[in-house]
Short mmCIF file of C-alpha atoms in Angstrom, two decimals:
data_model
loop_
_atom_site.label_atom_id
_atom_site.label_comp_id
_atom_site.label_asym_id
_atom_site.label_seq_id
_atom_site.Cartn_x
_atom_site.Cartn_y
_atom_site.Cartn_z
CA MET R 1 0.25 0.08 0.11
CA ILE R 2 1.17 3.57 -0.68
CA LYS R 3 1.21 4.65 2.71
CA ASP R 4 3.31 1.99 4.18
CA THR R 5 5.88 3.00 1.33
CA ILE R 6 5.33 6.68 0.81
CA VAL R 7 3.16 8.49 3.93
CA ASN R 8 3.80 6.98 6.97
CA GLY R 9 6.81 7.49 9.30
CA PRO R 10 9.31 10.21 10.26
CA GLY R 11 11.73 9.19 6.81
CA ASN R 12 8.69 10.16 4.56
CA ALA R 13 7.60 13.30 6.21
CA ALA R 14 8.67 15.65 3.42
CA HIS R 15 6.32 13.21 0.82
CA ARG R 16 3.61 13.78 3.10
CA SER R 17 4.24 17.29 3.31
CA LEU R 18 3.18 17.55 -0.37
CA TYR R 19 0.60 15.56 0.16
CA HIS R 20 -0.69 18.64 2.10
CA ALA R 21 -0.04 20.95 -0.78
CA LEU R 22 -2.38 19.42 -2.41
CA GLY R 23 -4.89 19.75 0.52
CA LEU R 24 -5.00 16.09 0.56
CA THR R 25 -6.11 15.65 4.54
CA LYS R 26 -4.47 13.25 7.17
CA GLU R 27 -7.18 10.90 7.28
CA GLU R 28 -7.36 11.17 3.20
CA GLN R 29 -3.70 9.94 3.38
CA GLN R 30 -4.37 6.80 5.43
CA ARG R 31 -6.89 5.78 2.75
CA PRO R 32 -5.74 3.83 -0.74
CA LEU R 33 -4.69 6.67 -2.89
CA ILE R 34 -6.27 5.36 -6.43
CA GLY R 35 -5.37 7.30 -9.37
CA ILE R 36 -7.74 8.27 -12.04
CA VAL R 37 -6.43 7.98 -15.41
CA SER R 38 -8.87 10.60 -17.65
CA SER R 39 -8.80 10.82 -21.23
CA TYR R 40 -10.95 14.15 -20.90
CA ASN R 41 -10.47 16.81 -24.06
CA GLU R 42 -12.20 18.96 -26.21
CA ILE R 43 -11.50 17.80 -29.55
CA VAL R 44 -12.13 14.74 -29.54
CA PRO R 45 -16.25 13.91 -29.43
CA GLY R 46 -16.27 10.86 -27.73
CA HIS R 47 -14.22 12.32 -24.77
CA MET R 48 -15.59 15.52 -23.97
CA ASN R 49 -18.28 13.87 -21.55
CA LEU R 50 -15.26 12.39 -19.91
CA ASP R 51 -15.28 15.24 -17.04
CA LYS R 52 -18.46 13.94 -15.79
CA ILE R 53 -17.50 9.91 -15.96
CA VAL R 54 -14.60 11.06 -14.06
CA ASN R 55 -16.44 13.12 -11.40
CA ALA R 56 -18.64 10.22 -10.85
CA VAL R 57 -15.49 7.72 -10.65
CA LYS R 58 -14.13 9.87 -7.82
CA LEU R 59 -17.40 10.03 -5.79
CA GLY R 60 -17.70 5.92 -6.07
CA VAL R 61 -14.10 5.45 -5.29
CA ALA R 62 -14.84 8.10 -1.92
CA MET R 63 -17.79 6.23 -1.37
CA ALA R 64 -16.02 3.45 -1.03
CA GLY R 65 -13.35 4.67 1.40
CA GLY R 66 -10.76 5.54 -0.84
CA THR R 67 -9.21 9.20 -1.91
CA PRO R 68 -8.96 9.55 -5.92
CA ILE R 69 -6.73 10.95 -7.52
CA VAL R 70 -7.20 12.74 -11.35
CA PHE R 71 -4.25 12.28 -14.13
CA PRO R 72 -4.36 12.66 -17.76
CA ALA R 73 -3.84 10.70 -21.26
CA ILE R 74 -3.91 12.15 -24.54
CA ALA R 75 -6.21 11.46 -27.13
CA VAL R 76 -6.22 11.51 -30.86
CA CYS R 77 -9.74 11.55 -32.91
CA ASP R 78 -9.06 9.20 -35.49
CA GLY R 79 -12.18 10.80 -37.58
CA ILE R 80 -10.74 14.22 -37.58
CA ALA R 81 -7.20 13.00 -38.16
CA MET R 82 -8.53 10.91 -41.18
CA GLY R 83 -7.01 11.44 -44.89
CA HIS R 84 -4.08 13.79 -44.09
CA GLU R 85 -0.61 13.50 -42.01
CA GLY R 86 -2.75 13.66 -39.45
CA MET R 87 -3.64 9.90 -39.44
CA LYS R 88 0.26 9.41 -38.75
CA TYR R 89 -0.60 10.32 -35.09
CA SER R 90 -3.41 8.21 -34.44
CA LEU R 91 -1.84 4.49 -33.79
CA VAL R 92 1.89 5.80 -32.49
CA THR R 93 -0.02 7.26 -29.19
CA ARG R 94 -1.05 3.92 -28.28
CA ASP R 95 2.32 3.33 -27.35
CA LEU R 96 3.16 7.40 -26.02
CA ILE R 97 -0.50 6.56 -23.78
CA ALA R 98 0.71 3.36 -22.17
CA ASP R 99 4.02 4.44 -21.60
CA SER R 100 3.03 8.02 -20.41
CA THR R 101 0.77 6.10 -17.98
CA GLU R 102 3.32 3.42 -16.47
CA ALA R 103 5.69 6.26 -15.96
CA MET R 104 2.66 8.52 -13.95
CA ILE R 105 1.79 5.30 -12.08
CA ARG R 106 5.25 4.34 -11.02
CA ALA R 107 6.30 7.80 -9.67
CA HIS R 108 3.25 7.86 -7.35
CA GLY R 109 3.00 5.08 -5.74
CA PHE R 110 -0.86 4.72 -6.49
CA ASP R 111 -2.75 1.32 -4.90
CA GLY R 112 -5.35 0.91 -7.87
CA LEU R 113 -6.40 2.33 -11.02
CA VAL R 114 -9.56 3.35 -12.88
CA MET R 115 -8.73 3.90 -16.46
CA VAL R 116 -11.59 6.33 -18.30
CA PRO R 117 -10.53 5.88 -21.72
CA ASN R 118 -13.37 6.03 -25.47
CA CYS R 119 -11.50 6.42 -28.55
CA ASP R 120 -9.57 4.22 -30.52
CA LYS R 121 -6.16 4.20 -29.05
CA ASN R 122 -6.72 5.19 -25.61
CA VAL R 123 -8.32 1.61 -24.83
CA PRO R 124 -5.54 -0.35 -25.87
CA GLY R 125 -2.97 1.82 -24.93
CA LEU R 126 -4.38 1.93 -21.15
CA LEU R 127 -4.71 -1.75 -21.38
CA MET R 128 -1.20 -2.26 -22.01
CA ALA R 129 -0.13 0.75 -19.16
CA ALA R 130 -2.74 -1.81 -16.84
CA ALA R 131 -0.65 -4.85 -17.25
CA ARG R 132 2.76 -3.55 -16.87
CA VAL R 133 1.87 -1.65 -14.11
CA ASN R 134 -0.57 -4.59 -12.77
CA ILE R 135 -1.83 -3.42 -9.72
CA PRO R 136 -5.96 -3.24 -8.96
CA THR R 137 -7.36 -1.59 -12.00
CA VAL R 138 -11.04 -1.41 -13.33
CA PHE R 139 -11.70 -0.11 -16.82
CA VAL R 140 -14.97 2.39 -17.63
CA SER R 141 -15.96 4.24 -21.15
CA GLY R 142 -17.68 7.63 -22.19
CA GLY R 143 -19.93 5.46 -23.98
CA PRO R 144 -21.18 5.33 -27.52
CA MET R 145 -22.48 7.95 -29.17
CA LEU R 146 -26.28 7.73 -30.61
CA ALA R 147 -26.85 6.59 -34.01
CA GLY R 148 -27.94 9.68 -36.42
CA ARG R 149 -31.37 10.13 -38.16
CA VAL R 150 -30.73 11.15 -42.31
CA ASP R 151 -34.14 11.04 -44.18
CA GLY R 152 -35.97 8.96 -41.77
CA LYS R 153 -33.15 6.06 -40.96
CA LYS R 154 -30.34 5.60 -38.42
CA THR R 155 -26.90 6.85 -39.60
CA SER R 156 -23.08 6.50 -38.52
CA LEU R 157 -19.53 7.91 -39.51
CA SER R 158 -19.15 5.35 -41.87
CA SER R 159 -21.96 7.07 -44.15
CA MET R 160 -20.76 10.20 -43.76
CA PHE R 161 -17.56 9.36 -45.06
CA GLU R 162 -19.28 7.37 -47.85
CA ALA R 163 -21.89 10.31 -48.91
CA VAL R 164 -18.60 12.74 -49.28
CA GLY R 165 -17.85 9.81 -52.11
CA ALA R 166 -21.20 10.15 -53.76
CA PHE R 167 -21.41 13.73 -53.83
CA ALA R 168 -18.04 13.40 -55.65
CA ALA R 169 -19.90 10.87 -58.09
CA GLY R 170 -22.72 13.26 -58.56
CA LYS R 171 -24.96 10.64 -56.60
CA ILE R 172 -26.13 13.54 -54.24
CA ASP R 173 -26.11 17.19 -54.31
CA GLU R 174 -24.09 19.62 -51.87
CA LYS R 175 -27.89 20.12 -50.18
CA GLN R 176 -27.96 16.16 -49.50
CA LEU R 177 -24.43 16.45 -48.56
CA THR R 178 -25.00 19.25 -45.72
CA VAL R 179 -28.18 17.39 -44.58
CA CYS R 180 -25.58 14.40 -43.99
CA GLU R 181 -23.34 16.50 -41.83
CA GLU R 182 -25.52 18.21 -39.48
CA ASN R 183 -27.31 14.84 -38.52
CA THR R 184 -24.87 12.06 -38.49
CA CYS R 185 -23.02 12.42 -35.13
CA PRO R 186 -25.99 13.87 -32.65
CA THR R 187 -24.39 13.27 -29.35
CA CYS R 188 -20.87 13.11 -27.52
CA GLY R 189 -19.89 9.60 -27.29
CA SER R 190 -17.47 7.21 -29.94
CA CYS R 191 -18.83 6.43 -33.15
CA SER R 192 -22.24 4.70 -32.79
CA GLY R 193 -21.02 1.76 -35.43
CA MET R 194 -18.93 -1.10 -34.15
CA TYR R 195 -16.13 0.73 -35.01
CA THR R 196 -12.68 0.49 -33.43
CA ALA R 197 -13.72 2.48 -29.91
CA ASN R 198 -16.59 0.47 -29.93
CA SER R 199 -14.77 -2.42 -30.36
CA MET R 200 -12.39 -2.12 -28.12
CA ASN R 201 -14.32 -0.87 -25.62
CA CYS R 202 -17.18 -3.74 -25.99
CA LEU R 203 -13.47 -6.15 -25.58
CA THR R 204 -12.84 -5.09 -22.30
CA GLU R 205 -15.84 -6.43 -21.12
CA VAL R 206 -14.71 -9.57 -22.62
CA LEU R 207 -11.00 -9.27 -21.00
CA GLY R 208 -12.91 -8.47 -17.74
CA MET R 209 -11.54 -5.48 -17.05
CA GLY R 210 -15.04 -3.68 -17.47
CA LEU R 211 -18.40 -3.85 -15.74
CA LYS R 212 -21.30 -5.07 -17.62
CA GLY R 213 -22.63 -2.37 -19.80
CA ASN R 214 -19.23 -0.82 -20.38
CA GLY R 215 -19.21 -1.10 -24.28
CA THR R 216 -22.32 -0.20 -24.95
CA ILE R 217 -24.41 2.06 -22.53
CA PRO R 218 -24.79 5.16 -25.06
CA ALA R 219 -22.69 7.77 -23.89
CA VAL R 220 -25.89 10.26 -22.95
CA TYR R 221 -27.54 8.08 -20.89
CA SER R 222 -27.63 8.41 -17.06
CA ALA R 223 -26.72 4.48 -16.47
CA ARG R 224 -23.28 5.83 -17.52
CA ILE R 225 -23.30 8.09 -14.94
CA GLU R 226 -24.04 4.96 -12.54
CA LEU R 227 -21.71 2.82 -14.27
CA ALA R 228 -18.76 5.03 -13.43
CA LYS R 229 -19.75 5.09 -9.56
CA HIS R 230 -19.69 1.41 -9.75
CA ALA R 231 -16.43 1.41 -11.04
CA GLY R 232 -15.32 3.64 -8.38
CA MET R 233 -16.84 1.53 -6.19
CA GLN R 234 -15.52 -1.49 -7.03
CA VAL R 235 -11.93 -0.97 -7.69
CA MET R 236 -12.21 -0.69 -3.92
CA GLU R 237 -12.99 -4.47 -3.70
CA LEU R 238 -9.90 -5.01 -6.19
CA VAL R 239 -7.98 -3.50 -3.85
CA LYS R 240 -9.19 -4.98 -0.57
CA LYS R 241 -8.74 -8.53 -2.59
CA ASN R 242 -5.37 -7.68 -4.26
CA ILE R 243 -7.08 -8.77 -7.61
CA ARG R 244 -4.76 -7.85 -10.44
CA PRO R 245 -4.89 -6.99 -14.41
CA ARG R 246 -2.94 -10.35 -15.16
CA ASP R 247 -5.03 -12.24 -13.11
CA ILE R 248 -7.60 -11.17 -15.07
CA MET R 249 -6.37 -10.77 -18.36
CA THR R 250 -4.76 -14.25 -18.83
CA GLU R 251 -4.15 -16.74 -22.23
CA ALA R 252 -7.93 -17.60 -21.70
CA ALA R 253 -9.36 -14.37 -21.18
CA ILE R 254 -7.98 -12.99 -24.00
CA ARG R 255 -8.95 -15.92 -26.68
CA ASN R 256 -12.08 -15.02 -25.15
CA ALA R 257 -11.85 -12.16 -26.77
CA LEU R 258 -10.74 -13.09 -29.88
CA THR R 259 -13.74 -15.25 -29.88
CA ALA R 260 -16.13 -12.73 -28.98
CA ASP R 261 -14.59 -10.28 -31.99
CA MET R 262 -15.43 -13.06 -34.70
CA ALA R 263 -18.72 -12.86 -33.09
CA LEU R 264 -19.08 -9.46 -33.07
CA GLY R 265 -17.92 -8.41 -36.27
CA CYS R 266 -15.33 -6.25 -34.46
CA SER R 267 -12.55 -3.47 -36.60
CA THR R 268 -9.62 -5.01 -37.86
CA ASN R 269 -7.48 -2.77 -35.80
CA SER R 270 -8.52 -5.27 -32.93
CA MET R 271 -6.08 -7.87 -34.61
CA LEU R 272 -3.38 -4.95 -33.75
CA HIS R 273 -3.99 -4.26 -30.27
CA LEU R 274 -5.56 -7.61 -28.90
CA PRO R 275 -1.87 -8.71 -30.07
CA ALA R 276 -0.07 -5.48 -28.11
CA ILE R 277 -2.78 -5.77 -24.86
CA ALA R 278 -1.30 -9.73 -25.05
CA ASN R 279 2.36 -8.88 -25.41
CA GLU R 280 1.95 -6.96 -22.27
CA CYS R 281 0.39 -10.20 -20.51
CA GLY R 282 2.87 -12.11 -21.43
CA VAL R 283 0.73 -14.19 -24.01
CA VAL R 284 1.68 -14.52 -27.98
CA LEU R 285 -1.09 -14.14 -30.04
CA ASN R 286 -0.33 -14.43 -33.00
CA LEU R 287 -2.37 -14.55 -36.50
CA ASP R 288 -2.96 -18.22 -36.99
CA ILE R 289 -4.55 -18.18 -33.78
CA ALA R 290 -6.95 -16.04 -35.27
CA ASN R 291 -8.10 -17.87 -38.40
CA GLU R 292 -8.34 -21.56 -35.71
CA ILE R 293 -11.29 -19.04 -33.63
CA SER R 294 -12.55 -17.56 -36.49
CA ALA R 295 -13.50 -20.99 -38.23
CA LYS R 296 -15.84 -22.31 -34.88
CA THR R 297 -17.10 -19.10 -34.00
CA PRO R 298 -20.27 -17.77 -35.41
CA ASN R 299 -20.64 -14.27 -36.73
CA LEU R 300 -23.89 -13.48 -34.81
CA CYS R 301 -23.92 -9.36 -34.91
CA HIS R 302 -23.86 -7.18 -38.24
CA LEU R 303 -23.65 -3.44 -36.32
CA ALA R 304 -22.59 -0.82 -38.67
CA PRO R 305 -20.68 -0.55 -40.74
CA ALA R 306 -21.63 -4.42 -41.80
CA GLY R 307 -25.29 -3.87 -41.36
CA PRO R 308 -27.90 -1.58 -40.38
CA THR R 309 -27.93 -1.94 -36.40
CA TYR R 310 -25.55 0.16 -34.29
CA MET R 311 -24.77 0.48 -30.22
CA GLU R 312 -27.78 1.46 -28.89
CA ASP R 313 -29.29 -1.39 -30.62
CA LEU R 314 -26.69 -4.06 -29.09
CA ASN R 315 -27.03 -2.44 -25.85
CA GLU R 316 -30.95 -2.97 -25.71
CA ALA R 317 -30.85 -6.52 -26.71
CA GLY R 318 -28.26 -6.94 -23.79
CA GLY R 319 -25.15 -5.93 -24.78
CA VAL R 320 -21.72 -7.57 -24.87
CA TYR R 321 -22.64 -10.08 -22.07
CA ALA R 322 -25.98 -11.73 -24.22
CA VAL R 323 -23.48 -12.11 -26.70
CA LEU R 324 -21.11 -14.25 -24.54
CA LYS R 325 -24.31 -16.37 -23.21
CA GLU R 326 -25.00 -17.01 -27.00
CA LEU R 327 -21.21 -18.30 -27.29
CA THR R 328 -21.67 -20.66 -24.19
CA LYS R 329 -23.93 -22.24 -25.69
CA LEU R 330 -21.45 -23.80 -27.77
CA GLY R 331 -18.80 -24.30 -25.07
CA LEU R 332 -16.45 -21.54 -27.15
CA LEU R 333 -15.64 -19.43 -23.93
CA ASP R 334 -13.66 -20.07 -20.81
CA THR R 335 -15.94 -19.08 -18.22
CA SER R 336 -13.96 -20.21 -15.21
CA VAL R 337 -11.54 -16.72 -15.94
CA MET R 338 -11.50 -14.17 -13.19
CA THR R 339 -13.23 -10.65 -14.10
CA VAL R 340 -13.28 -7.45 -11.64
CA THR R 341 -16.40 -7.74 -10.49
CA GLY R 342 -14.20 -9.93 -8.31
CA LYS R 343 -16.47 -12.81 -9.86
CA THR R 344 -15.87 -15.52 -13.10
CA LEU R 345 -17.33 -14.93 -16.14
CA GLU R 346 -19.77 -18.18 -15.40
CA GLU R 347 -20.87 -16.07 -12.17
CA ASN R 348 -21.51 -12.83 -14.10
CA LEU R 349 -23.56 -14.59 -16.99
CA ALA R 350 -26.15 -16.16 -15.02
CA GLY R 351 -29.34 -14.83 -15.76
CA VAL R 352 -28.14 -13.22 -18.77
CA ILE R 353 -30.72 -13.46 -22.08
CA ASN R 354 -30.48 -12.29 -25.39
CA LYS R 355 -33.46 -9.89 -25.81
CA ASP R 356 -33.51 -9.36 -29.65
CA THR R 357 -32.45 -11.92 -32.13
CA SER R 358 -32.63 -9.60 -34.70
CA VAL R 359 -29.60 -7.69 -33.22
CA ILE R 360 -27.70 -10.72 -31.90
CA ARG R 361 -28.47 -13.74 -33.90
CA THR R 362 -28.37 -17.05 -31.91
CA VAL R 363 -25.78 -19.77 -32.78
CA GLU R 364 -28.47 -21.71 -34.75
CA ASN R 365 -29.13 -18.85 -36.66
CA PRO R 366 -25.72 -16.69 -36.99
CA TYR R 367 -24.92 -14.38 -40.22
CA SER R 368 -22.47 -16.95 -40.85
CA ALA R 369 -20.86 -20.06 -39.46
CA THR R 370 -17.78 -18.18 -39.39
CA GLY R 371 -16.47 -15.07 -37.69
CA GLY R 372 -16.04 -11.34 -38.52
CA ILE R 373 -12.37 -11.31 -39.21
CA ALA R 374 -10.12 -13.53 -41.48
CA VAL R 375 -6.11 -13.25 -41.90
CA LEU R 376 -5.22 -14.12 -45.39
CA ARG R 377 -1.92 -15.27 -46.60
CA GLY R 378 -0.11 -15.95 -49.75
CA ASN R 379 2.95 -14.49 -51.47
CA LEU R 380 1.54 -11.53 -51.41
CA ALA R 381 1.30 -11.49 -47.64
CA PRO R 382 3.48 -14.47 -46.38
CA GLU R 383 3.50 -12.91 -42.87
CA GLY R 384 -0.61 -12.06 -43.17
CA SER R 385 -3.10 -9.30 -43.81
CA VAL R 386 -6.76 -8.51 -42.39
CA VAL R 387 -9.94 -8.40 -43.65
CA LYS R 388 -13.21 -7.74 -41.94
CA ARG R 389 -15.13 -10.70 -43.99
CA SER R 390 -18.47 -10.05 -42.08
CA ALA R 391 -18.49 -6.15 -43.72
CA VAL R 392 -17.44 -8.05 -47.38
CA LEU R 393 -20.56 -8.02 -49.94
CA PRO R 394 -20.94 -11.60 -51.32
CA GLU R 395 -19.53 -11.29 -54.24
CA MET R 396 -16.27 -9.79 -53.39
CA LEU R 397 -15.52 -12.78 -50.93
CA VAL R 398 -13.34 -13.73 -54.05
CA HIS R 399 -11.95 -11.57 -56.31
CA GLU R 400 -9.37 -11.24 -58.89
CA GLY R 401 -7.91 -8.47 -60.56
CA PRO R 402 -5.31 -5.80 -62.62
CA ALA R 403 -3.31 -4.21 -59.72
CA ARG R 404 -4.20 0.08 -59.74
CA VAL R 405 -0.63 0.81 -57.33
CA PHE R 406 -0.19 3.76 -55.29
CA GLU R 407 2.38 5.01 -53.30
CA CYS R 408 0.63 6.83 -50.85
CA GLU R 409 -3.11 7.73 -49.48
CA GLU R 410 -3.16 10.83 -50.92
CA ASP R 411 -2.29 9.44 -54.82
CA ALA R 412 -4.91 6.75 -54.47
CA MET R 413 -7.47 9.05 -53.03
CA ALA R 414 -6.86 11.53 -56.27
CA ALA R 415 -7.63 8.65 -58.73
CA ILE R 416 -10.83 7.63 -57.00
CA MET R 417 -12.25 10.93 -56.75
CA ALA R 418 -11.51 11.62 -60.39
CA GLY R 419 -13.03 8.36 -61.68
CA LYS R 420 -10.16 6.52 -62.64
CA ILE R 421 -10.73 3.46 -60.69
CA HIS R 422 -12.90 1.34 -62.70
CA ALA R 423 -15.35 -2.10 -62.37
CA GLY R 424 -12.80 -5.32 -61.49
CA ASP R 425 -9.59 -3.05 -60.19
CA VAL R 426 -7.75 -3.97 -57.26
CA VAL R 427 -6.36 -0.79 -55.62
CA VAL R 428 -2.80 -1.46 -53.93
CA ILE R 429 -1.79 1.39 -51.15
CA ARG R 430 1.85 0.86 -50.11
CA TYR R 431 4.15 2.53 -47.72
CA GLU R 432 1.11 2.87 -45.30
CA GLY R 433 2.41 0.54 -43.07
CA PRO R 434 3.94 1.09 -39.35
CA LYS R 435 7.52 1.99 -40.65
CA GLY R 436 6.64 3.25 -43.93
CA GLY R 437 3.72 5.72 -43.11
CA PRO R 438 5.04 5.68 -40.60
CA GLY R 439 2.29 5.14 -38.04
CA MET R 440 -0.06 2.95 -40.20
CA ARG R 441 -2.62 5.35 -41.46
CA GLU R 442 -6.26 4.12 -41.80
CA MET R 443 -7.40 4.37 -45.36
CA LEU R 444 -11.49 5.16 -44.69
CA ASN R 445 -11.73 8.06 -47.19
CA PRO R 446 -10.41 5.86 -50.33
CA THR R 447 -12.74 2.78 -49.06
CA SER R 448 -15.51 4.98 -48.27
CA ALA R 449 -14.94 6.68 -51.98
CA ILE R 450 -14.97 3.55 -53.23
CA MET R 451 -18.29 2.58 -51.36
CA GLY R 452 -19.66 6.04 -52.44
CA GLN R 453 -19.40 5.56 -55.97
CA GLY R 454 -21.30 2.44 -56.31
CA LEU R 455 -17.91 0.54 -56.76
CA GLY R 456 -18.08 -1.83 -53.59
CA ASN R 457 -19.59 -4.75 -55.24
CA SER R 458 -16.86 -4.68 -57.70
CA VAL R 459 -13.54 -3.12 -56.34
CA ALA R 460 -10.95 -4.36 -53.93
CA LEU R 461 -8.28 -2.48 -52.21
CA ILE R 462 -5.13 -3.95 -50.22
CA THR R 463 -2.65 -1.84 -47.95
CA ASP R 464 0.13 -1.94 -45.95
CA GLY R 465 -1.50 0.73 -43.84
CA ARG R 466 -4.92 -0.20 -41.96
CA PHE R 467 -8.35 0.67 -41.78
CA SER R 468 -10.81 2.52 -39.71
CA GLY R 469 -13.52 0.33 -38.06
CA ALA R 470 -16.08 2.07 -40.35
CA THR R 471 -14.49 0.76 -43.43
CA ARG R 472 -16.92 -2.03 -45.11
CA GLY R 473 -16.03 -4.12 -48.90
CA ALA R 474 -13.27 -5.95 -50.01
CA CYS R 475 -10.63 -4.33 -48.37
CA ILE R 476 -7.60 -6.32 -47.06
CA GLY R 477 -5.17 -4.08 -44.98
CA HIS R 478 -2.09 -4.87 -42.72
CA VAL R 479 0.03 -6.51 -45.32
CA SER R 480 2.74 -8.28 -44.23
CA PRO R 481 5.75 -7.77 -44.54
CA GLU R 482 5.29 -3.90 -45.27
CA ALA R 483 6.60 -2.39 -48.43
CA ALA R 484 9.20 -0.19 -46.42
CA SER R 485 10.36 -3.56 -44.87
CA GLY R 486 11.06 -5.10 -48.41
CA GLY R 487 7.56 -7.05 -48.78
CA ALA R 488 5.80 -8.19 -51.85
CA ILE R 489 3.51 -5.37 -51.78
CA GLY R 490 6.55 -2.90 -52.30
CA ILE R 491 7.25 -5.11 -56.23
CA VAL R 492 3.82 -5.25 -57.17
CA GLN R 493 3.50 -3.49 -60.62
CA GLU R 494 0.49 -1.92 -62.58
CA GLY R 495 -1.81 -4.63 -64.03
CA ASP R 496 -0.42 -7.44 -62.55
CA ILE R 497 -2.92 -10.01 -61.38
CA ILE R 498 -3.69 -9.99 -57.60
CA SER R 499 -6.15 -12.48 -56.52
CA ILE R 500 -8.18 -12.38 -53.55
CA ASP R 501 -9.73 -15.88 -51.63
CA ILE R 502 -11.38 -14.52 -48.32
CA PRO R 503 -13.02 -17.88 -47.65
CA GLY R 504 -9.82 -19.90 -48.48
CA ASN R 505 -7.68 -17.11 -46.83
CA ARG R 506 -5.83 -16.23 -49.64
CA LEU R 507 -3.71 -12.93 -50.94
CA GLU R 508 -1.79 -13.80 -53.80
CA LEU R 509 0.42 -12.24 -56.71
CA LYS R 510 -0.77 -13.82 -59.81
CA ILE R 511 3.39 -14.02 -61.62
CA SER R 512 5.74 -17.10 -61.39
CA ASP R 513 7.75 -17.99 -57.75
CA GLU R 514 10.78 -17.05 -60.62
CA GLU R 515 9.67 -13.16 -61.54
CA LEU R 516 8.91 -12.75 -58.18
CA GLN R 517 12.11 -13.86 -56.61
CA SER R 518 13.54 -11.64 -59.04
CA ARG R 519 11.64 -8.56 -58.46
CA LEU R 520 11.96 -8.98 -54.49
CA ALA R 521 15.95 -9.37 -54.84
CA ALA R 522 16.15 -6.04 -57.34
CA PHE R 523 14.40 -3.66 -55.12
CA GLN R 524 14.95 -1.10 -52.44
CA PRO R 525 12.21 0.12 -50.67
CA LYS R 526 11.79 3.44 -50.52
CA LYS R 527 13.18 5.68 -47.50
CA LYS R 528 11.54 8.89 -46.20
CA GLU R 529 13.04 11.53 -44.44
CA LEU R 530 11.78 12.14 -40.70
CA SER R 531 11.95 13.69 -37.68
CA GLY R 532 10.34 13.92 -34.12
CA TYR R 533 8.46 10.87 -32.53
CA LEU R 534 7.59 9.55 -35.99
CA LYS R 535 11.27 9.22 -36.24
CA ARG R 536 12.23 7.11 -32.96
CA TYR R 537 8.27 5.20 -33.58
CA ALA R 538 9.72 4.12 -37.15
CA ALA R 539 12.84 3.18 -35.89
CA LEU R 540 11.48 0.67 -33.27
CA VAL R 541 8.11 -0.55 -34.76
CA SER R 542 7.60 -4.45 -35.47
CA SER R 543 5.12 -5.44 -38.35
CA GLY R 544 1.27 -4.89 -38.40
CA ALA R 545 0.99 -9.17 -38.31
CA THR R 546 2.69 -8.76 -34.59
CA GLY R 547 0.69 -6.00 -33.17
CA ALA R 548 3.05 -3.18 -34.33
CA ILE R 549 4.55 -3.11 -31.09
CA LEU R 550 7.77 -1.39 -30.30
CA ASN R 551 11.09 -3.60 -30.16
CA VAL R 552 12.70 -2.43 -27.01
#
């Protein structure tokens, strides 16, 4: 306990004087000191309500006899950063968040933690930090945004990006575009589909690190404030029982999370974040495990962008726990794992029911018998690549076409918007990987433009970068090795035929082995002049196939 190492005894009088400087009474100093990591800021819509969440957590901690102390974590809005140089600074913040949070915790000796993230990189970054410092921790997110309403139909951010493509193609006019713009994102919260933020907040529940409802209770519901108070109270129980993150985030819990990922149809970015979190827990999570689990896990949910339902609908249907309850029918989960409730997953699932089988399909009637994410390998991606299979149109599950090659996202976007991409093409965007970008930018702009122009049923896109959870279509990311590391994606030539077989888990460049080896032998990856944090990041980051973790 902090009072035993910093507060008590004559030798710690100097430390106590600084606590007095903070206005902490002697009584507060003798209670467990609970760090509350707040990702609040005024630029990320998913984080603008976190001050209220943090205040509720503080009340919960105090009610349960602890002393709450708040400190910050940074956050980037992927939507605002999308499509320009700012996106290079998104994924890289995951490690900045983990590192800076670790530093604050170690320096100040907290007894327990409540992590308050919401958006894409904060959730995995703070989960990584929790595993590193391994003191009792509870997560409570800010919650998802309510769906927008346009022309009487629910909508979300992915539809907004596609509307831009539809406008460029002349399918809608500027007035219609403005209506979409003003009505798509109606409240604060993480964007309303099963995008990366909501994927990771849901998986936090499955990992056992968040209370029931963490991933699905909407940001603007009062139940979210109640959840935050309960999180504050519950961390005190964990401190008393000395239940720590690595007691919870075991290999079995991580496999449970990957299984739920397949059932929920989560963002492909989970295949970057789960391996990185697992690495901090001392667990190896490779892409082969993903296909093994996907092969036996039914896809039960088609939330936006894969389908017409949203996070608020999942919440009303029973949330993440209702999905897990369905999976237990097939014996796909290890329900003996511990959770932050102080109970096992089996105990937590007692009495849970699926309230709406149109939102959460039963295991007897899944969208597909296999999971929402697939890992493809082949001569174009010998280390692997990732696709959100549940968001691919049936006619694009198998596709073969000529490569249209671009050295960066901006060049591809210009060609798409100029009408230079045609039915059958396979758009290739390279030098956007962890090292080559650097920072592995998301490609939501080009994928949305393709969908908005009506080419989603005939054009595929592959990249060594990654995709937003809002992306849908035959979009294959994380192609590894990346171009900057000498990968085969770097030697694809304009017009080469690329074969995509998602059910068969294959991604192939249709040239002879001799030609492939000849091109690779002559290949000299392009180098970029870098400075600042991106230079350090590019020097340390590993392959997207291993979670883009930093090699230190």
